XYZ file of C-alpha atoms in Angstrom:
385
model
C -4.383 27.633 -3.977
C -0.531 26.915 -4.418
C 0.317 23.583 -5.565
C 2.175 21.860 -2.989
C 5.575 21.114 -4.532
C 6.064 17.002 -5.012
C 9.491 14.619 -5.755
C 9.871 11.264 -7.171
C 12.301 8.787 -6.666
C 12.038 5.760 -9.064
C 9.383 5.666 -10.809
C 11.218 6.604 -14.552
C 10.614 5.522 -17.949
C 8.858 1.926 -18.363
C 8.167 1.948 -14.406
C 5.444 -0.256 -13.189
C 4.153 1.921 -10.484
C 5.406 5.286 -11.356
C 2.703 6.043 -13.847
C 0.020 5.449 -10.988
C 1.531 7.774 -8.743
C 2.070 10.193 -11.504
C -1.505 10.171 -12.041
C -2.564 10.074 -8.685
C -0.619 13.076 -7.381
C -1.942 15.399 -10.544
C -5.459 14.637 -10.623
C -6.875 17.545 -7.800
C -4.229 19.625 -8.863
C -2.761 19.664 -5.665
C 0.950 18.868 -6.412
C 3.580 19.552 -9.115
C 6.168 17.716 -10.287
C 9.108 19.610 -9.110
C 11.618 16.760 -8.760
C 13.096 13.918 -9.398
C 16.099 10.998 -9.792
C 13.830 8.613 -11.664
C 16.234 5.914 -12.672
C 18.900 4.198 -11.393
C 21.116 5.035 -14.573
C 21.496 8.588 -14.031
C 21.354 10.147 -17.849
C 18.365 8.119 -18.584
C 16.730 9.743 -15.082
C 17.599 12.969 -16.139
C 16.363 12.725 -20.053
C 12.913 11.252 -18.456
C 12.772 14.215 -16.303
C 13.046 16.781 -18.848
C 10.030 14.911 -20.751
C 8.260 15.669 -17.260
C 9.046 19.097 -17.905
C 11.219 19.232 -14.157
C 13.502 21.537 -14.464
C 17.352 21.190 -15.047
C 18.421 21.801 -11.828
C 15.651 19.294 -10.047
C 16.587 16.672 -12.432
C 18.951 14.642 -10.231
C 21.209 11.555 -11.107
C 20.468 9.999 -7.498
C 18.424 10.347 -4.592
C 21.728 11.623 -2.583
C 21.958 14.154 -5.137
C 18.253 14.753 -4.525
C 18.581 14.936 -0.821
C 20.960 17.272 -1.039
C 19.903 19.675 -3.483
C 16.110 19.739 -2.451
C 17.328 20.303 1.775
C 19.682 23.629 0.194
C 16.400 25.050 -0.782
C 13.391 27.293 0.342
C 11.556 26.135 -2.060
C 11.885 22.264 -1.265
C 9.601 19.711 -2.142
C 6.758 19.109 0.576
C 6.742 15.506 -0.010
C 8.908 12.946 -1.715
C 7.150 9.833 -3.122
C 9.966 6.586 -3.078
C 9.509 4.599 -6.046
C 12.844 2.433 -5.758
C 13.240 -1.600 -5.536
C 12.244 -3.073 -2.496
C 15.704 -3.075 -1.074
C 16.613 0.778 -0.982
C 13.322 1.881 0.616
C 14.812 2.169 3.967
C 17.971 3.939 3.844
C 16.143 6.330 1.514
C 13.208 6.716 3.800
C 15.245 7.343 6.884
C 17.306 10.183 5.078
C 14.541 11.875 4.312
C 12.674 11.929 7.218
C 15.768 12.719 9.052
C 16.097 15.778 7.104
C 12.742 16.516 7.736
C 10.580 16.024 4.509
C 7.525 14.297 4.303
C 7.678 10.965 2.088
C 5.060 8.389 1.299
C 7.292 4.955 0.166
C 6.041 2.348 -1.753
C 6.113 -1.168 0.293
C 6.783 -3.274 1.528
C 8.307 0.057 4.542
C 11.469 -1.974 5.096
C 12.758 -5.014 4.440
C 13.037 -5.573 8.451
C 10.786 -5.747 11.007
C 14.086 -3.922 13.067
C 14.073 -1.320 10.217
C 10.214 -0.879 10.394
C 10.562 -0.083 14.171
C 13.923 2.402 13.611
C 11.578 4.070 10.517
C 8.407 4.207 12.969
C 10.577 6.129 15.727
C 11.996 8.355 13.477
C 8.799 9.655 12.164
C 7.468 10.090 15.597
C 10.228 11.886 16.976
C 10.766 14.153 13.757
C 6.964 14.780 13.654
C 7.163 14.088 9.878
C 4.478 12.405 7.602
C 5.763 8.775 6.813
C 3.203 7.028 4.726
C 2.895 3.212 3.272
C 1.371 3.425 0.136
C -1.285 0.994 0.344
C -3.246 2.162 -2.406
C -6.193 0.120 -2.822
C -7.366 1.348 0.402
C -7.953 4.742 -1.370
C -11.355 3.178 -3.105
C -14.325 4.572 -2.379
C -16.151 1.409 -1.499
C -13.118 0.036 0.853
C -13.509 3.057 2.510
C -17.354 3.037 2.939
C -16.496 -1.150 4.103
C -14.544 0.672 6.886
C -17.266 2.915 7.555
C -19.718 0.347 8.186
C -18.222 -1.419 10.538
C -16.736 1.317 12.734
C -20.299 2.556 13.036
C -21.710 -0.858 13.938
C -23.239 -1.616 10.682
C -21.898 -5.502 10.742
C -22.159 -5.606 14.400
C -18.628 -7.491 16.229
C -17.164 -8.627 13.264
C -16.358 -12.605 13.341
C -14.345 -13.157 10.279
C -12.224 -11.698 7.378
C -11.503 -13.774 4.407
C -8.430 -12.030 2.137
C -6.985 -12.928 -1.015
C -4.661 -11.879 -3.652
C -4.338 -14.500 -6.374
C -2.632 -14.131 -9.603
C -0.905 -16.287 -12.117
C 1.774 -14.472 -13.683
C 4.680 -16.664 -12.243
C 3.158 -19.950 -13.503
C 4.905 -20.608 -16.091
C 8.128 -23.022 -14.996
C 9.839 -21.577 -18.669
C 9.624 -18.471 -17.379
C 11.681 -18.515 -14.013
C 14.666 -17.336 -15.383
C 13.168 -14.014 -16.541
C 15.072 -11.283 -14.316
C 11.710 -9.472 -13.924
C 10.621 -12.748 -12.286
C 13.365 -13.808 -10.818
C 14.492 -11.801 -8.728
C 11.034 -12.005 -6.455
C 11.893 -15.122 -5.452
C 15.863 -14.289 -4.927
C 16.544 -13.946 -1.175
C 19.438 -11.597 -1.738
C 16.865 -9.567 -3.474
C 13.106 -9.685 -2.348
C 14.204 -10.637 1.516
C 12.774 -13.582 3.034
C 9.561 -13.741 1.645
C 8.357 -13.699 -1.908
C 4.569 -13.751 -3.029
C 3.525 -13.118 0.550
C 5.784 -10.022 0.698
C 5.086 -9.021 -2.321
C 0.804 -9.299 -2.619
C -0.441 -10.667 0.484
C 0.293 -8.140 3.284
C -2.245 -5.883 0.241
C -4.761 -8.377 2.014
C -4.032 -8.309 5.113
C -3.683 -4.629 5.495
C -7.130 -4.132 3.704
C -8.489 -6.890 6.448
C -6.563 -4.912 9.339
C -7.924 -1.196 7.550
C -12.072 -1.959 6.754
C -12.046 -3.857 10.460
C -9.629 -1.488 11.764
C -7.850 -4.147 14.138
C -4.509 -5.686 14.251
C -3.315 -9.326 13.850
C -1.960 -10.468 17.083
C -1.107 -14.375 15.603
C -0.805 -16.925 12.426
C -0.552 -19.807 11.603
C 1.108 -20.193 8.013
C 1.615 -22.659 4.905
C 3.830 -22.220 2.021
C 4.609 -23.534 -0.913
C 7.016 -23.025 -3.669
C 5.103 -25.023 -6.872
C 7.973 -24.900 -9.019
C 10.489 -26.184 -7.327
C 13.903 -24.284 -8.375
C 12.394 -21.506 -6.532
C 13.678 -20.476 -3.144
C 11.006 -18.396 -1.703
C 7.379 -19.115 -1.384
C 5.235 -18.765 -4.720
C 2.034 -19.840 -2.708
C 0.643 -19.056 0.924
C -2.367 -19.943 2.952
C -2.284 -18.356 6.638
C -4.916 -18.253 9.433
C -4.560 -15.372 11.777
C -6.565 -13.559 14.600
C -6.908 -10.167 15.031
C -6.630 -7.785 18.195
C -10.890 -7.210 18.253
C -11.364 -11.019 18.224
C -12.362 -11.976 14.636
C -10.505 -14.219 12.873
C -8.989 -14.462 9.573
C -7.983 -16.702 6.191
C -6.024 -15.341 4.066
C -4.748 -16.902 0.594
C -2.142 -15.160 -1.704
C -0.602 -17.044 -5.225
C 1.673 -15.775 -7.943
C 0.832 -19.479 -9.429
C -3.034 -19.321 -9.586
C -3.568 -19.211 -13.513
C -6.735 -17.953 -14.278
C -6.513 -14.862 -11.835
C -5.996 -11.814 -12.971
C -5.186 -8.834 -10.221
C -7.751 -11.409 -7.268
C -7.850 -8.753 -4.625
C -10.925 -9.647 -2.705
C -12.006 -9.337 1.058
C -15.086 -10.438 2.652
C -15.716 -9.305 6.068
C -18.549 -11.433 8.496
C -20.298 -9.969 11.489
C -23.192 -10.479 13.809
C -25.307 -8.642 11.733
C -24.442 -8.761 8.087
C -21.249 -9.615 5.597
C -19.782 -7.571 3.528
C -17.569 -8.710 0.075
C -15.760 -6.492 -2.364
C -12.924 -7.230 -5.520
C -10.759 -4.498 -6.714
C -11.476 -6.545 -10.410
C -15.062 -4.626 -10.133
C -14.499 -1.795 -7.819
C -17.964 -0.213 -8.065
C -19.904 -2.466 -6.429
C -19.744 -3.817 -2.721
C -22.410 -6.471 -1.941
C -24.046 -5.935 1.620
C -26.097 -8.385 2.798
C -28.087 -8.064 6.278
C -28.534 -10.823 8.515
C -31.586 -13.056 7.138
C -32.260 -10.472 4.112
C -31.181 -10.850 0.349
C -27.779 -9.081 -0.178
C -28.286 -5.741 -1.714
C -25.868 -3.935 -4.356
C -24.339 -0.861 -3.148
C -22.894 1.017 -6.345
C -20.516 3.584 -6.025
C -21.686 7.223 -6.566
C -24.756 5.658 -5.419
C -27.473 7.528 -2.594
C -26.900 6.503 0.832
C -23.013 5.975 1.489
C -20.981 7.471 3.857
C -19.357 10.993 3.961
C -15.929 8.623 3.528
C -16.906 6.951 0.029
C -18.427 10.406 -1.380
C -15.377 12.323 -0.847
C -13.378 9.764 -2.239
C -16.025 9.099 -5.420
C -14.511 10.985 -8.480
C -16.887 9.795 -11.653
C -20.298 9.481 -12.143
C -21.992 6.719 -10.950
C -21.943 3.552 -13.128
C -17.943 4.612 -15.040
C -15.033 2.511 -14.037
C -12.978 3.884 -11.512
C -9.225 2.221 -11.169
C -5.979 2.569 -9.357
C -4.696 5.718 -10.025
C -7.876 7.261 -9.047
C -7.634 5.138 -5.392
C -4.410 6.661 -5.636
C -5.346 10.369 -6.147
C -7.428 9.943 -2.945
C -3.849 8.732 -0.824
C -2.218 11.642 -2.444
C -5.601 14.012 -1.620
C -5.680 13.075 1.852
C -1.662 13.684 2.092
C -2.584 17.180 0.847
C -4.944 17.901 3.012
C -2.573 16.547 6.180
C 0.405 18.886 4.873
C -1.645 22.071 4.035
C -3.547 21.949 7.301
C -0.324 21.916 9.245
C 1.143 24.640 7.203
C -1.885 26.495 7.620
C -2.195 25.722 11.683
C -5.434 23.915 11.503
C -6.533 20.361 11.940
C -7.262 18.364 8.615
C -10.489 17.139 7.679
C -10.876 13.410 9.551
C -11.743 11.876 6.518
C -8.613 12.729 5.452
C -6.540 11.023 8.144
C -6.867 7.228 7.482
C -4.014 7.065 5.152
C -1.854 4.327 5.795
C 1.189 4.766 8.040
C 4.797 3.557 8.983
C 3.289 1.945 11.589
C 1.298 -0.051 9.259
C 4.146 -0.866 7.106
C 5.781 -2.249 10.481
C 2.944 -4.354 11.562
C 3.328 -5.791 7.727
C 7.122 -6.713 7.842
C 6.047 -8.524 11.109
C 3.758 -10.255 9.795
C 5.727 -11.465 7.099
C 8.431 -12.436 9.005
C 6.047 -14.102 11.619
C 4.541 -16.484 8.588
C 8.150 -17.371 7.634
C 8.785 -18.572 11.114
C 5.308 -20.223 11.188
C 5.631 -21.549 7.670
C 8.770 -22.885 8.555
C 7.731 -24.509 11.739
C 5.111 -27.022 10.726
C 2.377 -24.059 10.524
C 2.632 -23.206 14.385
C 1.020 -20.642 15.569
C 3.551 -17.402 15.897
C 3.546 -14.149 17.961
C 2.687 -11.057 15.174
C 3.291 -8.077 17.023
C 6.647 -6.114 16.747
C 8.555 -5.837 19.326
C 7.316 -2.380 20.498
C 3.825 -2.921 20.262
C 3.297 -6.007 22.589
């Protein structure tokens, strides 16, 4: 099989994220690194490239540069992975798709719920891939959550508790640190900070295992040290388009956590929890039996968690493997178009644009809330209500 040719923009030398994606797109052997404008200073982007072993002439100094170079070719990249600060993910997104490649963008989509709708619209009328990545619902065990409750497993599901709690901003000394900073700058992270930033990871893995929408909230924030301007701490209630209901908690102040991604979904018939701390094990527990220890790799799970399983039952499997199943499913979606056939199902739960929209508006709707004593606020975008 021919590699499907990937780009990167972002991502470079010392990146956070871009060593995950990396990872993730070269584990099946699906996609080469053919690309790239890695770094916002344009010799350093380069040099890092070269390491990569890209060659000369798809080392680019900027993503225009990219744009243009890579739409000149037949032999252009089949998807473009963007890698960039918050802010730039739009207008990048939107030129590519408008020159019709494929990209998956980091989130949060947009920093607009207006740019989420004009990204949405573009990727429907240009019939191009535009996916969020929301990586942690590439684990094996997330996905066999969702598979339990779209075949009934749980029964109606009643309620979703989300969090994602860490501690890394806690430290008052340390809110002057530009890698800190700047999350809770409004001219740089938007209007929202911590929620923004971790909790629409929650609330997308709520909206993705129970595979409904959040029609309202009602939010609380709280910025604990008090020179910041954006929120460092949120609690919001919210109900969701199949009737359950949800809590949802995110922190950046919470010392003690670590990564604290954790859901727990409640039905009629059973509950569900999970934490992406200890991804191999989801704890099912039946309605008036003991709760039982599903392991992943394990007998008995659905086609969804087996195709995403990679190691042998009982070794850790992290992020860039949940990652390598977003890029593996993105594989499978572009090869089965190229090839005129439709892609394996399993293949087509990868998050969206239109889940990247439905994020924005939620964040924007807790703001509102949040800033309105904690009244309850319309979620839906515009174009979906």
């Amino acid at each position: 099989m021919t590699k499907l040719k990937w780009g990167m923009i972002g991502g470079g030398e010392g990146s956070q994220i871009g060593p995950a994606h990396r990872l993730g797109a070269g584990l099946d052997g699906l996609f080469e690194l053919t690309a790239g404008a890695l770094d916002a200073d344009a010799k350093k982007g380069r040099a890092y490239a070269r390491r990569l072993e890209i060659a000369p002439d798809r080392a680019y100094g900027d993503w225009r540069e990219m744009l243009a170079g890579e739409s000149a070719r037949e032999d252009r990249i089949d998807l473009v992975t963007v890698a960039t600060p918050n802010s730039t993910h739009f207008e990048i997104t939107r030129a590519f798709l408008e020159q019709g490649f494929d990209v998956l963008c980091e989130k949060p989509m947009t920093m607009t719920v207006e740019e989420g709708e004009e990204i949405v619209a573009l990727a429907e009328k240009s019939g191009r891939i535009c996916a969020v990545n929301y990586g942690y619902s590439g684990y094996p065990l997330v996905r066999h959550m969702r598979a339990m409750v779209a075949r009934g497993d749980l029964g109606q599901v009643r309620l979703v508790k989300a969090e994602f709690a860490h501690g890394f901003h806690a430290d008052a000394a340390d809110a002057d640190n530009p890698r800190v900073r700047w999350r809770y700058d409004p001219a740089q992270a938007g209007v929202s900070a911590v929620m923004a930033d971790c909790g629409i990871h929650a609330l997308h893995m709520a909206c993705f295992v129970t595979g409904q929408e959040v029609t309202s909230l009602s939010a609380d924030f709280a910025s604990c040290i008090e020179r910041r301007t954006l929120e460092d701490d949120g609690m919001v209630s919210f109900r969701m388009t199949g009737g359950a209901v949800g809590r949802l908690w995110t922190s950046a102040v919470a010392v003690g956590r670590m990564h604290g991604l954790n859901i727990q979904v409640f039905g009629e018939k059973g509950g569900l929890r999970w934490a992406q701390e200890w991804p191999n094990q989801l704890y099912w527990t039946p309605l008036n039996e003991t709760t039982r220890t599903l392991e992943r790799g394990g007998p008995g799970l659905s086609p969804e968690a087996d195709r995403a399983s990679r190691v042998t039952i009982g070794h850790a499997e992290g992020m860039p493997l949940a990652f390598a199943n977003i890029y593996a499913d993105l594989a499978e979606v572009i090869t089965a178009r190229k090839e005129g056939r439709a892609p394996d199902p399993a293949a087509t739960h990868t998050p969206r644009a239109i889940d990247g929209l439905n994020s924005m508006a939620a964040v924007y709707a807790a703001v509102e809330s949040a800033g309105n004593g904690s009244r309850w606020t319309e979620v839906r975008p515009p174009s979906r209500r």
